[in-house]
XYZ file of C-alpha atoms in Angstrom:
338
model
C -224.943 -111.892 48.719
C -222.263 -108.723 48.639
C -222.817 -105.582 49.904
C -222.788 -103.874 46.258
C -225.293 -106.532 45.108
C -227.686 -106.134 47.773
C -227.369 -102.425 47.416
C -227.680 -102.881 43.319
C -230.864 -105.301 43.778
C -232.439 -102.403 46.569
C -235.083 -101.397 43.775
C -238.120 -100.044 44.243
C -240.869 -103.011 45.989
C -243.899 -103.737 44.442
C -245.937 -101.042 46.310
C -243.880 -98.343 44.747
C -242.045 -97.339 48.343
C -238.143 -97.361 47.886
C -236.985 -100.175 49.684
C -234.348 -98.470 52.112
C -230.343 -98.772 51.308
C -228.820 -102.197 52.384
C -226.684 -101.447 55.763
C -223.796 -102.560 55.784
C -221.321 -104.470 58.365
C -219.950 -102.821 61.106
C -216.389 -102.386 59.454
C -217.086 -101.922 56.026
C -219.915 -98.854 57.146
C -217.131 -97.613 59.337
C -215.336 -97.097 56.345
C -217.990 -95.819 53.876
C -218.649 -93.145 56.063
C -215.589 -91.958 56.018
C -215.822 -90.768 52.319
C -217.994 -87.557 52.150
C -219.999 -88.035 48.805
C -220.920 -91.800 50.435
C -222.431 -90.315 53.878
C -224.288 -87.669 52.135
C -226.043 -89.604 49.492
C -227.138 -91.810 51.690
C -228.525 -89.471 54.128
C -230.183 -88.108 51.466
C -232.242 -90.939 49.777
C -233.203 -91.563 53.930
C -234.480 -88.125 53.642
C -236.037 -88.875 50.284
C -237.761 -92.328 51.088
C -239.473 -90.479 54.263
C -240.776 -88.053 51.864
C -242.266 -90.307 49.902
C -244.083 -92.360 52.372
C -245.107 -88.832 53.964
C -247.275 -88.147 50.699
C -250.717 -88.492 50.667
C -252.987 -91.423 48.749
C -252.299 -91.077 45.130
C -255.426 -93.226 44.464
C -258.892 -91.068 44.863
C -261.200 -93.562 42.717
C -262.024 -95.057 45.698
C -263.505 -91.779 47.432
C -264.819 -90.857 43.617
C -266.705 -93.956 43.758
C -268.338 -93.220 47.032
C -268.905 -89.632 46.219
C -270.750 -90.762 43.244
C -273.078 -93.504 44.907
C -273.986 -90.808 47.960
C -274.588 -88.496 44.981
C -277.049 -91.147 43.060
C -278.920 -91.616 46.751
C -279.381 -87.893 47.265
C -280.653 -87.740 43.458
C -283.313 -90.990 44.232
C -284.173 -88.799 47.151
C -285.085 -85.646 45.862
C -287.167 -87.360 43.578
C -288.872 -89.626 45.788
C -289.703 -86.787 47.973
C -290.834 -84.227 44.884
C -287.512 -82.188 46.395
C -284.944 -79.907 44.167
C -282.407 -82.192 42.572
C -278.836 -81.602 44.327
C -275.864 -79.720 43.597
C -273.701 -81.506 41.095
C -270.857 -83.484 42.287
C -268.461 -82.125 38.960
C -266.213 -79.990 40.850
C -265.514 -82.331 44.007
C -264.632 -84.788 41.648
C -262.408 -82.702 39.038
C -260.758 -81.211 42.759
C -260.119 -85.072 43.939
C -258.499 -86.147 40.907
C -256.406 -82.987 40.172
C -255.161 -83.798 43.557
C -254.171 -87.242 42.926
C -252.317 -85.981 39.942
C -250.282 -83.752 41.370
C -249.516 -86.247 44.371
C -248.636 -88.519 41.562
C -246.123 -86.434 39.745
C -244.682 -86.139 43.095
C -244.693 -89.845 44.107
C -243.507 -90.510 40.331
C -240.397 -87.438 41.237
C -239.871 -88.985 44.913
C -239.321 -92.961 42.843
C -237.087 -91.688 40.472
C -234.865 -89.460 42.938
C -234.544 -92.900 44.997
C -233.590 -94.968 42.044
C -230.849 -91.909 40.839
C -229.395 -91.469 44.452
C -229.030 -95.472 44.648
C -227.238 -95.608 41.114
C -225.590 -92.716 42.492
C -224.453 -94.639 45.865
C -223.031 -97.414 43.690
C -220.769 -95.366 41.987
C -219.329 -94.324 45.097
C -219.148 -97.412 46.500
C -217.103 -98.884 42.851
C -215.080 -96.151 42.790
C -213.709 -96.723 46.351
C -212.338 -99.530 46.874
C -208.776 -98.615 48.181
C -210.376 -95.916 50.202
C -212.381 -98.644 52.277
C -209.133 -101.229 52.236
C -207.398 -98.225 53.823
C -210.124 -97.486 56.293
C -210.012 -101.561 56.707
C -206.188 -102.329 57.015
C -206.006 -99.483 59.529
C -208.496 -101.202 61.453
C -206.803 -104.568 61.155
C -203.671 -103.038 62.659
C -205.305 -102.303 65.827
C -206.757 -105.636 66.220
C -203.669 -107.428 66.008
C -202.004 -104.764 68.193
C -204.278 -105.562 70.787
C -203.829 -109.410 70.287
C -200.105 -109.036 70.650
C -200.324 -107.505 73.829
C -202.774 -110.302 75.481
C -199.113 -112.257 74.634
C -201.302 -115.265 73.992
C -199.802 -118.236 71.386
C -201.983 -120.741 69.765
C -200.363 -123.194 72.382
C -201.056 -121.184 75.099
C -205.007 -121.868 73.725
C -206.472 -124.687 76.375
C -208.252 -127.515 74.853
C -211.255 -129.376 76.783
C -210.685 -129.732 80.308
C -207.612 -127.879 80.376
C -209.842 -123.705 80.265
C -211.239 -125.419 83.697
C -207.673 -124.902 85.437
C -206.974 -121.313 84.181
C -206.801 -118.686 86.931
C -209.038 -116.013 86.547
C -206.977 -113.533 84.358
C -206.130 -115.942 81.836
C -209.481 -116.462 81.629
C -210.213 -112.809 81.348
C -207.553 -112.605 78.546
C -208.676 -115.513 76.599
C -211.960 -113.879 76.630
C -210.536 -110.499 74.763
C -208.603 -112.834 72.743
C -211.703 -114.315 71.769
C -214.100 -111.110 71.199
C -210.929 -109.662 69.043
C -211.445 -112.671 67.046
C -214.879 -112.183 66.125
C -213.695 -108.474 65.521
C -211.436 -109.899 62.886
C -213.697 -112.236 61.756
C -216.428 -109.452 60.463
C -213.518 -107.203 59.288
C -212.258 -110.221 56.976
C -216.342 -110.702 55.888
C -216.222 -106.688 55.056
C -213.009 -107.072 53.057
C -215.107 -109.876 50.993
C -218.285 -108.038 50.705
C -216.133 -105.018 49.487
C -214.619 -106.604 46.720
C -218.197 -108.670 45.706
C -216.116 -111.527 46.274
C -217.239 -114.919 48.482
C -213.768 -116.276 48.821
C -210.347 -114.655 48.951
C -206.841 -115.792 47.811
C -203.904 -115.750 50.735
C -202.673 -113.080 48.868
C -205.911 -110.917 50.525
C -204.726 -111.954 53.833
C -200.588 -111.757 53.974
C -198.363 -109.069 52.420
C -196.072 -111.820 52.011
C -197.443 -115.126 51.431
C -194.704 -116.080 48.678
C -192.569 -116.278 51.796
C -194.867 -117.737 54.126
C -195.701 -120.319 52.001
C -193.142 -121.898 49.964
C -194.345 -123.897 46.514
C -195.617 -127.016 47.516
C -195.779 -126.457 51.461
C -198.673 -126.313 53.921
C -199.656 -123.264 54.889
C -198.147 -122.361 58.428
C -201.131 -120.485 59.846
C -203.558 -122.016 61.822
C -207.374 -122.420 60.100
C -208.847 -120.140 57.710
C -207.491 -116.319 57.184
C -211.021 -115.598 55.960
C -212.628 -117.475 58.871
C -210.341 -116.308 61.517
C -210.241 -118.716 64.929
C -208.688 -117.674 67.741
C -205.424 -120.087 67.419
C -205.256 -118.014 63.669
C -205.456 -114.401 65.342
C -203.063 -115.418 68.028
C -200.915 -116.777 65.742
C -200.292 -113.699 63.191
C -200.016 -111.690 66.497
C -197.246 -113.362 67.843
C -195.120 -114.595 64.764
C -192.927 -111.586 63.529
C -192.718 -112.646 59.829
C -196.442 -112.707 59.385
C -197.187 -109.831 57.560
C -200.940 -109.448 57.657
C -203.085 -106.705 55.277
C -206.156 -105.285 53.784
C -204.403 -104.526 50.247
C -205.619 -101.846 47.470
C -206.213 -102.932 44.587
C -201.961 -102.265 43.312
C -201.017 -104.145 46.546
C -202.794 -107.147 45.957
C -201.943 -107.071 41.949
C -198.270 -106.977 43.283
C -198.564 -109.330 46.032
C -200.357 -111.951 43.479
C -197.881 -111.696 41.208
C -195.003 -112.299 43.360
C -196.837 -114.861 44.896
C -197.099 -116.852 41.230
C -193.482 -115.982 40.013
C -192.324 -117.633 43.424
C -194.570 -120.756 42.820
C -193.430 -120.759 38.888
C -189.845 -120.911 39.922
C -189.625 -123.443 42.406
C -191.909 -125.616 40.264
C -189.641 -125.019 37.132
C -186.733 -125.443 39.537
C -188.281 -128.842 41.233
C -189.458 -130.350 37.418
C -185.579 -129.677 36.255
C -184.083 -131.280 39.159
C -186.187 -133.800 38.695
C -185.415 -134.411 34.907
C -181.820 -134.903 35.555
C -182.632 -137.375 37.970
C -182.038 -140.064 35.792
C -184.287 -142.886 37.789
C -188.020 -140.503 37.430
C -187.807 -139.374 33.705
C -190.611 -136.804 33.236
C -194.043 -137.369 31.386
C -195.097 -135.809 28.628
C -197.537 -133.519 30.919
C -194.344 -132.721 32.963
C -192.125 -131.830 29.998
C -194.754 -129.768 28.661
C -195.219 -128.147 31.717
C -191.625 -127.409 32.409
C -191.460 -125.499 28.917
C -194.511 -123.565 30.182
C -192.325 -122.595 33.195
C -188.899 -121.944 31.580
C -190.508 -119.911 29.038
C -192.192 -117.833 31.907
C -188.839 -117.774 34.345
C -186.184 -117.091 31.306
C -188.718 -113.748 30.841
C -188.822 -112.634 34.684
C -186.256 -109.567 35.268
C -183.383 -110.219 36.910
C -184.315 -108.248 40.305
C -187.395 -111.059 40.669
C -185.928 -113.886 40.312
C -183.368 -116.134 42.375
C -179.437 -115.908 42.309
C -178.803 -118.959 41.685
C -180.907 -119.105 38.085
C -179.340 -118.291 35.151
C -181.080 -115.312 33.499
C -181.278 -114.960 29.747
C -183.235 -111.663 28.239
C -185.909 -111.327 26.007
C -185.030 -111.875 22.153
C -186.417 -108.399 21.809
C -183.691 -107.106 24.509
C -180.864 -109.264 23.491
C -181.164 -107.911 19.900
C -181.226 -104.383 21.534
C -178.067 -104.984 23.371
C -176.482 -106.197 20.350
C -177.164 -103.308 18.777
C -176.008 -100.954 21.370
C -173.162 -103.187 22.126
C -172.222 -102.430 18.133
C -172.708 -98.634 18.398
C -170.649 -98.508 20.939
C -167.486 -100.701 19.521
C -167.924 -98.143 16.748
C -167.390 -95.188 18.720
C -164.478 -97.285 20.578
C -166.639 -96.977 23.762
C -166.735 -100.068 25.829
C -169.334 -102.437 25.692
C -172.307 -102.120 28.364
C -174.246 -104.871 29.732
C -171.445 -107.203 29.740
């Protein structure tokens, strides 16, 4: 379950005490509390839940009931014994449940400030999502700073028998190596629980995944970015061209989309090679697939795409270029765009 789930399913519990505010991970807390409105409204419903379990029993029928059976023996009493019939009970009782209305306005004040500070903490938490991937991404930074400077390489990693013969500071830094890993691991569970998602895209890991991994290629890291081993955290340490984030929301829309342009290219490029190859004619799939993919490449700005592909416009721009191309033989300028 995320974070903003947990929080959004923290309702009030069947005895009508707030349930306290889901805590969060280590990283991702780190980061709430950096944003003001966040660290206040949730000190406050902690202040507001204490209140409410500080009030008294909102439920006198109980003592009522008691009052009135003592009241009924005294009565059976007096007039057993021939005695004066006792005081009536009226006003103790009209006292008890005044009281219990009053404590129940509160208690009903106390539930509904709860419920409106935890709405209230949701928005927050929503409307902040670059603010934690900042808070996040900084972190991340020092993590692999520190890896880098153990100097450790996933082959330098011993395997069985092999962490017996290490002299004691390799030990020492395999064992850093290994607590920044599970460091990184809880940072990359925040980043998840952040966005309310269970499983992120390489994108969410690497700035530049559309050159890490090529179309069609393994990926070069070691494991799973989102379940980080220690061969993975040694590896983005130590490789320069592994460009390793917590993205806002823009940065990721960018990153994804580079990321799919790449892939469309090389596929369109790969099916079209593979066309003129005149011993693997494509399938139907493949030819409709490849239109898919020129139709989507022939519309990608020249600055995205490859040198080596010929670039046609949009109809909508070509017919604007003619048009300006016209003008401008009529005013004997020379043509632009050529």
């Amino acid at each position: 379950m995320s974070y903003l789930t947990a929080l959004e399913n923290a309702a009030l519990s069947h005895s009508g005490v707030p349930r306290p505010t889901p805590r969060a991970s280590r990283p991702l807390a780190a980061a709430l509390d950096t944003i003001p409105e966040w660290k206040a409204a949730f000190a406050g419903r902690d202040k507001v839940v204490a209140a409410f379990r500080a009030l008294p029993n909102t439920n006198h029928e109980a003592q009522i009931a008691d009052l009135t059976r003592a009241h009924s023996a005294q009565i059976v009493d007096a007039m057993v014994h021939n005695q004066p019939l006792p005081a009536p009970i009226g006003e103790q009782v009209t006292e008890l449940r005044d009281r219990a209305a009053v404590a129940g306005i509160e208690h009903e004040a106390l539930r509904n400030a709860a419920a409106s500070l935890l709405d209230h903490l949701a928005h927050i938490y929503r409307a902040s999502p670059d603010t934690v991937a900042a808070h996040l991404h900084t972190r991340l930074g020092q993590i692999i700073d520190q890896a880098r400077d153990l100097g450790i390489t996933p082959a330098d990693i011993p395997t069985g028998n092999d962490a017996l013969r290490l002299g004691e500071e390799q030990r020492a830094a395999l064992l850093r190596l290994e607590e920044l890993t599970a460091d990184l691991a809880e940072l990359r569970r925040s980043q998840a629980e952040a966005l309310s998602r269970t499983e992120l895209t390489s994108a969410h890991y690497f700035a530049n995944t559309d050159e890490l991994q090529p179309w069609g290629e393994d990926a070069p890291w070691p494991g799973d970015p989102g379940r980080p081993t220690a061969a993975h955290l040694a590896w983005v340490a130590t490789t320069p061209g592994a460009r390793t984030w917590v993205p806002t929301s823009d940065q990721y829309a960018d990153a994804h989309q580079r990321l799919k342009k790449a892939h469309q290219r090389a596929e369109y490029n790969h099916l079209k090679a593979a066309r003129r190859h005149k011993g693997a004619p494509l399938s139907a799939a493949q030819e409709h697939r490849l239109g898919q993919l020129e139709r989507a490449v022939k519309n990608t700005p020249p600055e995205d795409m490859s040198p080596s592909e010929n670039y046609r416009p949009h109809p909508e721009v070509a017919a604007a270029k003619r048009r300006i191309d016209a003008r401008n033989r009529a005013e004997n300028h020379r043509p632009i765009w050529r």
